Amino acid sequence: MQEFHVAASTLTPGTWYPSCDALRERFEVYGEEAKQRLLATANASNPAERDIAGCLLAGWPAWSPSDLPALKQAISRERGGGWIVRALAKFPVEQAAALVIPIVEREGGMNQAGFVLGEMLPRALPQVLRRMAHAPGAERDNLAAALSFDSSLPEAAPSRTPMLRALVDAATNRSLPADEREQALRLVAAFGERARSHGAAIRPLASDRDPRLRKAAHSALRSMLDPSVLGEILASCPPPGTEAAFKPDPGAPPPLVDAPGESEAADCFGALAGMGQDVGQVAPQLLPYLESTSWRWRMQTAEALGQLGNRSVSSALHPLLQDRDWQVVAATILAEVRLGDETAVPALRQVAQTHWFAAVRRAADEAVAALQAGKPKALESLYRTDNRFANLLWNNPLAKEAASCALPAATRAPMSLDLHGGTLGGSDRGEFGGNLTWMRAGAPPKLLLERNVSGMLKLSDRTAWVITGLSHMGMEYAAVYRVQIAGDGKVAISRLLNLPAASRDLSIDGDGLRSSGWVGSYLLVPADAGGRSVRISRVDCTH
């Protein structure tokens, strides 16, 4: 065993599991003696030695029932089961699941025990459902999270389909206890739209005698966006014209800035879009939302109409190609391509020639080619992003750094302004955030906005524009806000317009502001005397 001790001395505590494979071969030649020595080390008091032994034993090829007590004790010493919990893959599923499930209940599934449980699915599903049916809320939630497709069942995992099939079978199996079927339905709901093909099997449970099954089945149908819940989703849409007062969550506190155009879009728009052409007949009912004062509602309505596939509504989208908000225009471009209506080509060409944002111009140009070629999915890759608010075209393969104009430092927009007996002040601390405050003599500062401020433009003694923005590690936000000081000193603030990215240079240019950044240079000018709306145009850097 001298070579055994020499090999052990070469190991480093905390070694990543795959690197143990080559070293394990040096121990396996000693067979049962090496395994027992490692098991003893895995149960010793030294954490570093336990870690080394667990790493080696995780992939040990041969185990016997007599090893289970020592293995169980070693697993209990490690948070999340440690590396050694992977050795349970060599034991019968029922036996291994009985050891792993309590760890996941207690500590969640983001550990080695959760990994092992995921590998045992769907064979271990009956045991999991039994535990979930009787576990307290926190433990049940830990198990559910460990079994979700987001963690143990990633998008490409081959076990996703059999897992979903097993859950549906359990949910519809009347020989199982109702509480276990209820848990199966909850897990089906976690698959969301991916489970839609199983809607026909779940629908009868929405009218089951057991109220628990009815509730869980309804939740699953709503999560998978089954057509049977179409009426309910439509009924959840807020009435047009309620943008300023609408709150998606009645229990949530009001946002710091709550003016028309600020309210979050209703969930019903996204849900309808996700249901796709199966419910295209409801598209005309969404047309009133195209007139919304909320840019979010206009944008999501355009997205939904594109997904619903009812070409008869395409002409109603044409005016949105001239919308004041670039994100609404971008969403409408994609919708027109998805609908495949060539009557939109003239309006799209106009966008491609005149829009101030280069990425939108490029998307419109691509849209014309896609419509003429009859390719309704040609633009999908241009809009693939998790940060829709920041930039719908973030992944546009055509987008390159746009030319920006050099601006004299002397004209840089100020970060503070004197307004009506007080001072409007802004700060920009990059990724650590900034803010906008209003200060008057003898009164404490008033926080108006928690956003990085890029600069300001004074419009009158009581009115100013404030430009915000942040560009950091893929995070983008930027906007134009209007600040109005009333005679009694009260401050009103509202967002006027979204911008695609923070300004690198923001300077006074005549009666407006010139912004220069990675999206190019453009000019922001008040469209009315009070600065209540913005006229925006691109800047030609050669003149």
PDB file of C-alpha atoms in Angstrom, residues 244-372:
ATOM      1  CA  ALA A 244     -51.694  55.707 -15.589  1.00  0.00           C
ATOM      2  CA  ALA A 245     -53.594  53.990 -12.787  1.00  0.00           C
ATOM      3  CA  PHE A 246     -52.896  50.381 -13.715  1.00  0.00           C
ATOM      4  CA  LYS A 247     -50.745  48.314 -11.351  1.00  0.00           C
ATOM      5  CA  PRO A 248     -50.001  44.652 -12.222  1.00  0.00           C
ATOM      6  CA  ASP A 249     -49.708  43.796  -8.533  1.00  0.00           C
ATOM      7  CA  PRO A 250     -52.287  45.592  -6.348  1.00  0.00           C
ATOM      8  CA  GLY A 251     -50.150  44.930  -3.277  1.00  0.00           C
ATOM      9  CA  ALA A 252     -47.014  46.532  -4.703  1.00  0.00           C
ATOM     10  CA  PRO A 253     -46.088  50.075  -3.699  1.00  0.00           C
ATOM     11  CA  PRO A 254     -46.470  52.700  -6.416  1.00  0.00           C
ATOM     12  CA  PRO A 255     -43.330  53.396  -8.454  1.00  0.00           C
ATOM     13  CA  LEU A 256     -41.368  56.562  -7.795  1.00  0.00           C
ATOM     14  CA  VAL A 257     -42.475  57.926 -11.154  1.00  0.00           C
ATOM     15  CA  ASP A 258     -46.003  57.003 -12.181  1.00  0.00           C
ATOM     16  CA  ALA A 259     -47.098  58.964 -15.232  1.00  0.00           C
ATOM     17  CA  PRO A 260     -48.764  57.758 -18.434  1.00  0.00           C
ATOM     18  CA  GLY A 261     -46.215  55.599 -20.179  1.00  0.00           C
ATOM     19  CA  GLU A 262     -44.543  54.489 -16.946  1.00  0.00           C
ATOM     20  CA  SER A 263     -46.940  51.738 -15.905  1.00  0.00           C
ATOM     21  CA  GLU A 264     -45.725  48.194 -16.436  1.00  0.00           C
ATOM     22  CA  ALA A 265     -47.574  46.375 -19.193  1.00  0.00           C
ATOM     23  CA  ALA A 266     -50.291  43.947 -18.231  1.00  0.00           C
ATOM     24  CA  ASP A 267     -49.401  40.267 -18.107  1.00  0.00           C
ATOM     25  CA  CYS A 268     -52.277  39.473 -20.450  1.00  0.00           C
ATOM     26  CA  PHE A 269     -50.442  40.910 -23.478  1.00  0.00           C
ATOM     27  CA  GLY A 270     -47.474  38.593 -23.053  1.00  0.00           C
ATOM     28  CA  ALA A 271     -49.744  35.626 -22.299  1.00  0.00           C
ATOM     29  CA  LEU A 272     -51.776  36.164 -25.456  1.00  0.00           C
ATOM     30  CA  ALA A 273     -48.602  36.505 -27.505  1.00  0.00           C
ATOM     31  CA  GLY A 274     -47.372  33.225 -26.057  1.00  0.00           C
ATOM     32  CA  MET A 275     -50.576  31.455 -27.109  1.00  0.00           C
ATOM     33  CA  GLY A 276     -49.711  32.258 -30.708  1.00  0.00           C
ATOM     34  CA  GLN A 277     -51.868  31.550 -33.734  1.00  0.00           C
ATOM     35  CA  ASP A 278     -54.106  29.142 -31.801  1.00  0.00           C
ATOM     36  CA  VAL A 279     -56.028  32.211 -30.600  1.00  0.00           C
ATOM     37  CA  GLY A 280     -55.562  34.519 -33.572  1.00  0.00           C
ATOM     38  CA  GLN A 281     -59.304  35.217 -33.658  1.00  0.00           C
ATOM     39  CA  VAL A 282     -58.995  37.531 -30.621  1.00  0.00           C
ATOM     40  CA  ALA A 283     -56.498  39.846 -32.343  1.00  0.00           C
ATOM     41  CA  PRO A 284     -59.124  42.494 -33.255  1.00  0.00           C
ATOM     42  CA  GLN A 285     -60.014  42.869 -29.574  1.00  0.00           C
ATOM     43  CA  LEU A 286     -56.493  44.175 -28.896  1.00  0.00           C
ATOM     44  CA  LEU A 287     -56.595  47.011 -31.430  1.00  0.00           C
ATOM     45  CA  PRO A 288     -57.735  49.696 -28.921  1.00  0.00           C
ATOM     46  CA  TYR A 289     -54.474  49.215 -27.012  1.00  0.00           C
ATOM     47  CA  LEU A 290     -52.509  50.456 -30.019  1.00  0.00           C
ATOM     48  CA  GLU A 291     -53.764  53.940 -29.077  1.00  0.00           C
ATOM     49  CA  SER A 292     -52.475  53.636 -25.500  1.00  0.00           C
ATOM     50  CA  THR A 293     -50.537  56.466 -23.859  1.00  0.00           C
ATOM     51  CA  SER A 294     -48.209  53.809 -22.425  1.00  0.00           C
ATOM     52  CA  TRP A 295     -45.279  52.928 -24.659  1.00  0.00           C
ATOM     53  CA  ARG A 296     -45.094  49.558 -22.904  1.00  0.00           C
ATOM     54  CA  TRP A 297     -48.709  48.739 -23.748  1.00  0.00           C
ATOM     55  CA  ARG A 298     -48.276  49.802 -27.369  1.00  0.00           C
ATOM     56  CA  MET A 299     -45.094  47.743 -27.639  1.00  0.00           C
ATOM     57  CA  GLN A 300     -46.533  44.576 -26.120  1.00  0.00           C
ATOM     58  CA  THR A 301     -49.740  44.855 -28.109  1.00  0.00           C
ATOM     59  CA  ALA A 302     -47.699  45.019 -31.316  1.00  0.00           C
ATOM     60  CA  GLU A 303     -45.721  41.968 -30.197  1.00  0.00           C
ATOM     61  CA  ALA A 304     -48.900  40.046 -29.370  1.00  0.00           C
ATOM     62  CA  LEU A 305     -50.545  40.896 -32.688  1.00  0.00           C
ATOM     63  CA  GLY A 306     -47.476  39.657 -34.535  1.00  0.00           C
ATOM     64  CA  GLN A 307     -47.544  36.369 -32.653  1.00  0.00           C
ATOM     65  CA  LEU A 308     -51.294  35.827 -33.060  1.00  0.00           C
ATOM     66  CA  GLY A 309     -50.836  35.731 -36.816  1.00  0.00           C
ATOM     67  CA  ASN A 310     -54.100  37.399 -37.860  1.00  0.00           C
ATOM     68  CA  ARG A 311     -53.052  39.331 -40.972  1.00  0.00           C
ATOM     69  CA  SER A 312     -56.307  41.307 -41.040  1.00  0.00           C
ATOM     70  CA  VAL A 313     -54.976  43.581 -38.260  1.00  0.00           C
ATOM     71  CA  SER A 314     -51.729  44.406 -40.024  1.00  0.00           C
ATOM     72  CA  SER A 315     -52.942  47.746 -41.404  1.00  0.00           C
ATOM     73  CA  ALA A 316     -53.760  48.900 -37.862  1.00  0.00           C
ATOM     74  CA  LEU A 317     -50.081  48.473 -37.005  1.00  0.00           C
ATOM     75  CA  HIS A 318     -48.803  50.754 -39.780  1.00  0.00           C
ATOM     76  CA  PRO A 319     -49.146  54.016 -37.748  1.00  0.00           C
ATOM     77  CA  LEU A 320     -46.923  52.570 -35.026  1.00  0.00           C
ATOM     78  CA  LEU A 321     -44.029  52.558 -37.481  1.00  0.00           C
ATOM     79  CA  GLN A 322     -43.987  56.331 -36.875  1.00  0.00           C
ATOM     80  CA  ASP A 323     -44.316  56.014 -33.098  1.00  0.00           C
ATOM     81  CA  ARG A 324     -42.362  58.436 -30.897  1.00  0.00           C
ATOM     82  CA  ASP A 325     -40.811  55.542 -28.965  1.00  0.00           C
ATOM     83  CA  TRP A 326     -38.141  53.566 -30.798  1.00  0.00           C
ATOM     84  CA  GLN A 327     -38.978  50.335 -28.949  1.00  0.00           C
ATOM     85  CA  VAL A 328     -42.580  50.480 -30.195  1.00  0.00           C
ATOM     86  CA  VAL A 329     -41.292  50.966 -33.749  1.00  0.00           C
ATOM     87  CA  ALA A 330     -38.897  48.031 -33.367  1.00  0.00           C
ATOM     88  CA  ALA A 331     -41.643  45.758 -32.026  1.00  0.00           C
ATOM     89  CA  THR A 332     -43.948  46.782 -34.874  1.00  0.00           C
ATOM     90  CA  ILE A 333     -41.292  46.007 -37.482  1.00  0.00           C
ATOM     91  CA  LEU A 334     -41.014  42.455 -36.155  1.00  0.00           C
ATOM     92  CA  ALA A 335     -44.813  42.088 -35.977  1.00  0.00           C
ATOM     93  CA  GLU A 336     -45.270  43.139 -39.611  1.00  0.00           C
ATOM     94  CA  VAL A 337     -42.701  40.567 -40.742  1.00  0.00           C
ATOM     95  CA  ARG A 338     -44.348  37.827 -38.707  1.00  0.00           C
ATOM     96  CA  LEU A 339     -47.734  38.698 -40.229  1.00  0.00           C
ATOM     97  CA  GLY A 340     -46.207  38.663 -43.708  1.00  0.00           C
ATOM     98  CA  ASP A 341     -48.169  41.659 -44.983  1.00  0.00           C
ATOM     99  CA  GLU A 342     -46.384  43.276 -47.941  1.00  0.00           C
ATOM    100  CA  THR A 343     -48.614  46.353 -47.728  1.00  0.00           C
ATOM    101  CA  ALA A 344     -46.316  47.445 -44.881  1.00  0.00           C
ATOM    102  CA  VAL A 345     -43.319  47.688 -47.223  1.00  0.00           C
ATOM    103  CA  PRO A 346     -43.696  51.431 -48.076  1.00  0.00           C
ATOM    104  CA  ALA A 347     -43.939  52.400 -44.405  1.00  0.00           C
ATOM    105  CA  LEU A 348     -40.988  50.150 -43.554  1.00  0.00           C
ATOM    106  CA  ARG A 349     -38.892  51.758 -46.285  1.00  0.00           C
ATOM    107  CA  GLN A 350     -39.677  55.150 -44.791  1.00  0.00           C
ATOM    108  CA  VAL A 351     -38.411  53.936 -41.401  1.00  0.00           C
ATOM    109  CA  ALA A 352     -35.279  52.489 -43.012  1.00  0.00           C
ATOM    110  CA  GLN A 353     -34.508  55.867 -44.593  1.00  0.00           C
ATOM    111  CA  THR A 354     -35.431  58.339 -41.856  1.00  0.00           C
ATOM    112  CA  HIS A 355     -35.457  56.868 -38.335  1.00  0.00           C
ATOM    113  CA  TRP A 356     -32.926  58.455 -35.996  1.00  0.00           C
ATOM    114  CA  PHE A 357     -31.757  55.128 -34.486  1.00  0.00           C
ATOM    115  CA  ALA A 358     -29.421  53.205 -36.797  1.00  0.00           C
ATOM    116  CA  ALA A 359     -30.374  49.771 -35.400  1.00  0.00           C
ATOM    117  CA  VAL A 360     -34.046  50.444 -36.140  1.00  0.00           C
ATOM    118  CA  ARG A 361     -33.181  51.590 -39.661  1.00  0.00           C
ATOM    119  CA  ARG A 362     -31.246  48.366 -40.243  1.00  0.00           C
ATOM    120  CA  ALA A 363     -34.097  46.239 -38.869  1.00  0.00           C
ATOM    121  CA  ALA A 364     -36.608  47.993 -41.149  1.00  0.00           C
ATOM    122  CA  ASP A 365     -34.344  47.432 -44.135  1.00  0.00           C
ATOM    123  CA  GLU A 366     -34.072  43.737 -43.260  1.00  0.00           C
ATOM    124  CA  ALA A 367     -37.852  43.581 -42.800  1.00  0.00           C
ATOM    125  CA  VAL A 368     -38.471  44.778 -46.354  1.00  0.00           C
ATOM    126  CA  ALA A 369     -36.213  42.033 -47.715  1.00  0.00           C
ATOM    127  CA  ALA A 370     -37.864  39.421 -45.473  1.00  0.00           C
ATOM    128  CA  LEU A 371     -41.389  40.367 -46.572  1.00  0.00           C
ATOM    129  CA  GLN A 372     -40.478  40.347 -50.230  1.00  0.00           C
TER     130      GLN A 372
END
